[in-house]
Amino acid sequence: MNLHELQVVAAEANAKANAQKRCVRVCMAASCQSSGAGGVLKGLKSLASSDADHDVCVKGVGCMGLCSAGPLVRVSSADDTPDRLYQHVQEKDAKELFASVDDGPVERLACSTDLPFFTRQKRIVLENSGEIDPEQIDDYIAAGGYEPLVRAVTEMAPYDVLRNVTESGLRGRGGGGYPAGLKWTTVARSPEPDKYVICNADEGDPGAFMDRAVLESDPHRVLEGMALAAYAVGAQYGYIYIRAEYPLAVERLEKAIKQATKRGLLGHHICDTPFSFEVEIRLGAGAFVCGEETALIASIEGQRGQPNPRPPYPADEGLWGCPTLINNVETLANIPAIMREGGEWFRSIGTESSAGTKVFALAGRITHTGLIEVPMGITLREIIEEIGGGIPEGRKFKAVQTGGPSGGCLPEEHLDMPVDYDTLRSAGSIMGSGGMIVMDETSSMVEVARYFMEFCMTESCGKCVPCRAGTAQMYELLDKIATSTGTPADLQLLEQLCEVVQACSLCGLGQTAPNPVLSTLRYFRHEYGEKLRPDPLLQPVAAERNGK
Amino acid sequence: MARHPATPAAAPKVRVVTLKIDGHDIGAREDETILNAANDNGIRIPTLCYLEGLSEWGACRMCVVEVAGSPKLMTACSTRVAEGMEVTTNSDRLQRYRRTILELLFAERNHICSVCVSNGHCELQSLARACGMDHVRVPYRNAAYAVDSSHDLFRIDQNRCILCTRCVRVCDEIEGAHTWDVMGRGVDSQVITDLNQPWGQSTSCTGCSKCVQVCPTGALVKKGTAAGEMEKQGGFLPYLTEMRGNR
Ligand SMILES: Cc1cc2nc3c(=O)[nH]c(=O)nc-3n(C[C@H](O)[C@H](O)[C@H](O)COP(=O)(O)O)c2cc1C
Ligand code: SF4
Ligand code: SF4
């Protein structure tokens, strides 16, 4: 396929879409599916097919974001009235909604699209999400997809792709925030003949579903990002490491790989150039630590998923000992847009040190939960109070947790802080991969710390001593404190263990496991203090001294 | 240095670099680890999972050192030397960390030396002594793990295992049998034979005893070395004298 052929496909698909302006889109991402979107779609489809002259297109699309109001349905009419969004749609509503294409809105189910939840977002990674049918490659092509790839391999040198990514200032979205351009350059500069590109779709943070949403809503985007990366660094093979708990994403990826290969956009001699790139899917069994890059590589190689000391970094010696570029789903999903609009454009969004946007999974005690994409530099207050609609039931905000088990809890006084890698880190939390949990006055910070420590303890791979034995000891101490049986000596020991585990653990899991404890101690130390009881060994002495 | 075979002519040239370890100027080949370079120069860095001749594992974290300019601690066993590197192997902070790691190990399973067959021949014990770990501040976890005595010659007591995986590596890399492996996650990890079958039923074990010899603690032992096995068989005497006609 060359650029001209691609544009023909895009034009045909667009013409078809324009002829069928009347369209009903049903969110078919996992969350809406689990609340009954499948039945809604089936009902609407059968209505459309039994009503031939109606000529309404009904399609299942990706995540629309406001998961708490699902299943969501969007209806476009023939005239120029704006699209209508409907919430909590059930199978029995299908008929009414179908009729609404021509008969006007169904107020009963209406969901306002003027909510800050929708208007304050800036969508790059999710630009097609909720718009296109993820199972149709033509939908993606019609939205301008694969043009950056075709242009790159036919018109640009790998170095030009690299320069664009470096200029964009894109940083890794998997948690570390390592500059993507720098990582790509390291792999590209290696003289080794065999190189690999790996897409990290292991997404293991509790409550996080950003990567799943991207893969379910726009799988081709990730494939295109991988192919562009492979072209830039000179790789021939790619792997997508995805957890088996994401069956829908796996299914859509498999379909997408087949479709793209059939079109000559993946596989041998892409666009009749010497560049070949094959992608394989590898399923992970759901161990959190397998998201760590060296453990992930070991797992792909068929070994036990345990991290190895770095250096050597994967960019130097990765899969099968070859230079390997490993990037997160969201990082790669930014690439097609960067290549389309240019690195300068991307850099102009967000802040000086953190360019672009970030997808967050909003959860916890907040009115609107779901998936949002916001420009870097937005404040936490804007996210929580405007986009998230604040804390429900008139309760008071207490803390926001970012970065999952590796992150921290930030209190009210940090709400006006801009969201970027460095500011969050300096406040004792991290950007992480995008989990954001809001807590109100009813949450106990000691219990939050205990929850994340339990997670780290059970997810520790068991390889290195500080993490394996240290997280177990820290969990026991936190449990003691949370159940009001801990003493000041226990708290002191806990803090000492935090230091050792942080400094000595082999991989990021252990090194960051103390973070939730340290950040809650930093901002909510009094909550720990309130739960301590005096040391029993010191008790009798104190009692005697008081002249019992 | 017997460790390094003469470089074959075709191999890429390996340079020699100079670095400072604990203030001493040291020359080392650039493909050597900090641990090798230190050992060759009489600077002792504590290790547990490391064993010369096996692949590097980097798990016990005893050999963590400070490298100037790096915010993170590095394991000496897995980090290559570099020109101009400045390494500190024994700061107060490192000593404190090492003692804590040892305490965590002692409290994790059963390491009551006085009732152990390896008392006096145990690397964990001697390291604790060398590092000045004289008491354990963290609570003992008192978990009860299995003992497998099904093998004719050897026994494994999981309660004394520190998960260094020397047995796994020696069996795989040197004996080529790959009888041993690790199962489970976190504190529930344990070494297993074959597919977690009793060692005595293992079809891959050659009985070479390499694992027993490299095990740093009393986890892997030759049978007949425990106090309870020191039973004497004196009952033969009356039988013998009777058969000799009571002469
Ligand atoms: C315990 C642990 C779990 C991780 N899990 C993930 C994950 O699920 N997805 C991911 O993209 N990166 C994860 N990472 C980060 C990866 O090691 C790696 O830095 C990342 O995939 C690099 O991609 P990026 O530069 O695009 O962010 C994890 C790291 C650690 C230490
Ligand atoms: S820090 Fe934890 S997860 Fe990472 S290697 Fe050590 S034991 Fe495994
Ligand atoms: S049995 Fe011995 S050699 Fe094997 S992992 Fe345990 S302590 Fe190490």
CSV table of N, CA, C and O in Angstrom, one decimal, chain A residues 1 153 261 263-278:
chain,number,residue,atom,x,y,z
A,1,MET,N,0.8,-1.2,0.0
A,1,MET,CA,0.0,0.0,0.0
A,1,MET,C,0.9,1.3,0.0
A,1,MET,O,1.8,1.4,0.8
A,153,VAL,N,7.9,5.8,6.2
A,153,VAL,CA,8.7,4.8,5.6
A,153,VAL,C,9.0,5.1,4.1
A,153,VAL,O,10.0,4.7,3.5
A,261,THR,N,-1.7,-6.3,8.7
A,261,THR,CA,-0.8,-7.1,7.9
A,261,THR,C,-1.4,-7.3,6.5
A,261,THR,O,-0.7,-7.3,5.5
A,263,ARG,N,-3.3,-5.4,4.9
A,263,ARG,CA,-3.1,-4.2,4.1
A,263,ARG,C,-1.7,-3.8,3.8
A,263,ARG,O,-1.4,-2.8,3.2
A,264,GLY,N,-0.7,-4.6,4.2
A,264,GLY,CA,0.7,-4.3,4.0
A,264,GLY,C,1.2,-3.2,4.8
A,264,GLY,O,2.2,-2.6,4.5
A,265,LEU,N,0.5,-2.9,6.0
A,265,LEU,CA,1.0,-1.9,6.9
A,265,LEU,C,1.9,-2.4,8.0
A,265,LEU,O,2.4,-1.7,8.8
A,266,LEU,N,1.9,-3.7,8.1
A,266,LEU,CA,2.7,-4.5,9.0
A,266,LEU,C,3.3,-5.7,8.2
A,266,LEU,O,2.7,-6.0,7.2
A,267,GLY,N,4.3,-6.3,8.7
A,267,GLY,CA,4.8,-7.5,8.0
A,267,GLY,C,6.0,-7.2,7.1
A,267,GLY,O,6.7,-6.3,7.4
A,268,HIS,N,6.1,-8.0,6.0
A,268,HIS,CA,7.2,-7.9,5.2
A,268,HIS,C,7.1,-6.7,4.2
A,268,HIS,O,6.1,-6.5,3.6
A,269,HIS,N,8.2,-6.0,4.1
A,269,HIS,CA,8.3,-4.9,3.1
A,269,HIS,C,7.1,-4.0,3.1
A,269,HIS,O,6.3,-3.9,2.2
A,270,ILE,N,7.0,-3.3,4.2
A,270,ILE,CA,5.9,-2.4,4.4
A,270,ILE,C,5.9,-1.3,3.3
A,270,ILE,O,7.0,-0.7,3.1
A,271,CYS,N,4.8,-1.1,2.7
A,271,CYS,CA,4.7,-0.1,1.6
A,271,CYS,C,5.8,-0.4,0.5
A,271,CYS,O,6.3,0.6,-0.1
A,272,ASP,N,6.1,-1.6,0.3
A,272,ASP,CA,7.1,-2.0,-0.7
A,272,ASP,C,8.4,-1.4,-0.5
A,272,ASP,O,9.1,-1.1,-1.5
A,273,THR,N,8.7,-1.1,0.7
A,273,THR,CA,10.1,-0.6,1.1
A,273,THR,C,10.9,-1.8,1.7
A,273,THR,O,10.3,-2.8,2.0
A,274,PRO,N,12.2,-1.6,1.9
A,274,PRO,CA,12.9,-2.7,2.5
A,274,PRO,C,12.5,-2.9,4.0
A,274,PRO,O,13.0,-3.8,4.6
A,275,PHE,N,11.7,-2.0,4.6
A,275,PHE,CA,11.4,-2.0,6.0
A,275,PHE,C,10.4,-3.1,6.3
A,275,PHE,O,9.3,-3.1,5.7
A,276,SER,N,10.7,-4.1,7.2
A,276,SER,CA,9.8,-5.1,7.6
A,276,SER,C,9.6,-5.0,9.1
A,276,SER,O,10.6,-4.8,9.8
A,277,PHE,N,8.4,-5.3,9.5
A,277,PHE,CA,8.2,-5.2,11.0
A,277,PHE,C,7.0,-6.2,11.3
A,277,PHE,O,5.9,-6.0,10.8
A,278,GLU,N,7.3,-7.2,12.1
A,278,GLU,CA,6.3,-8.1,12.5
A,278,GLU,C,6.0,-8.0,14.0
A,278,GLU,O,6.9,-7.7,14.8
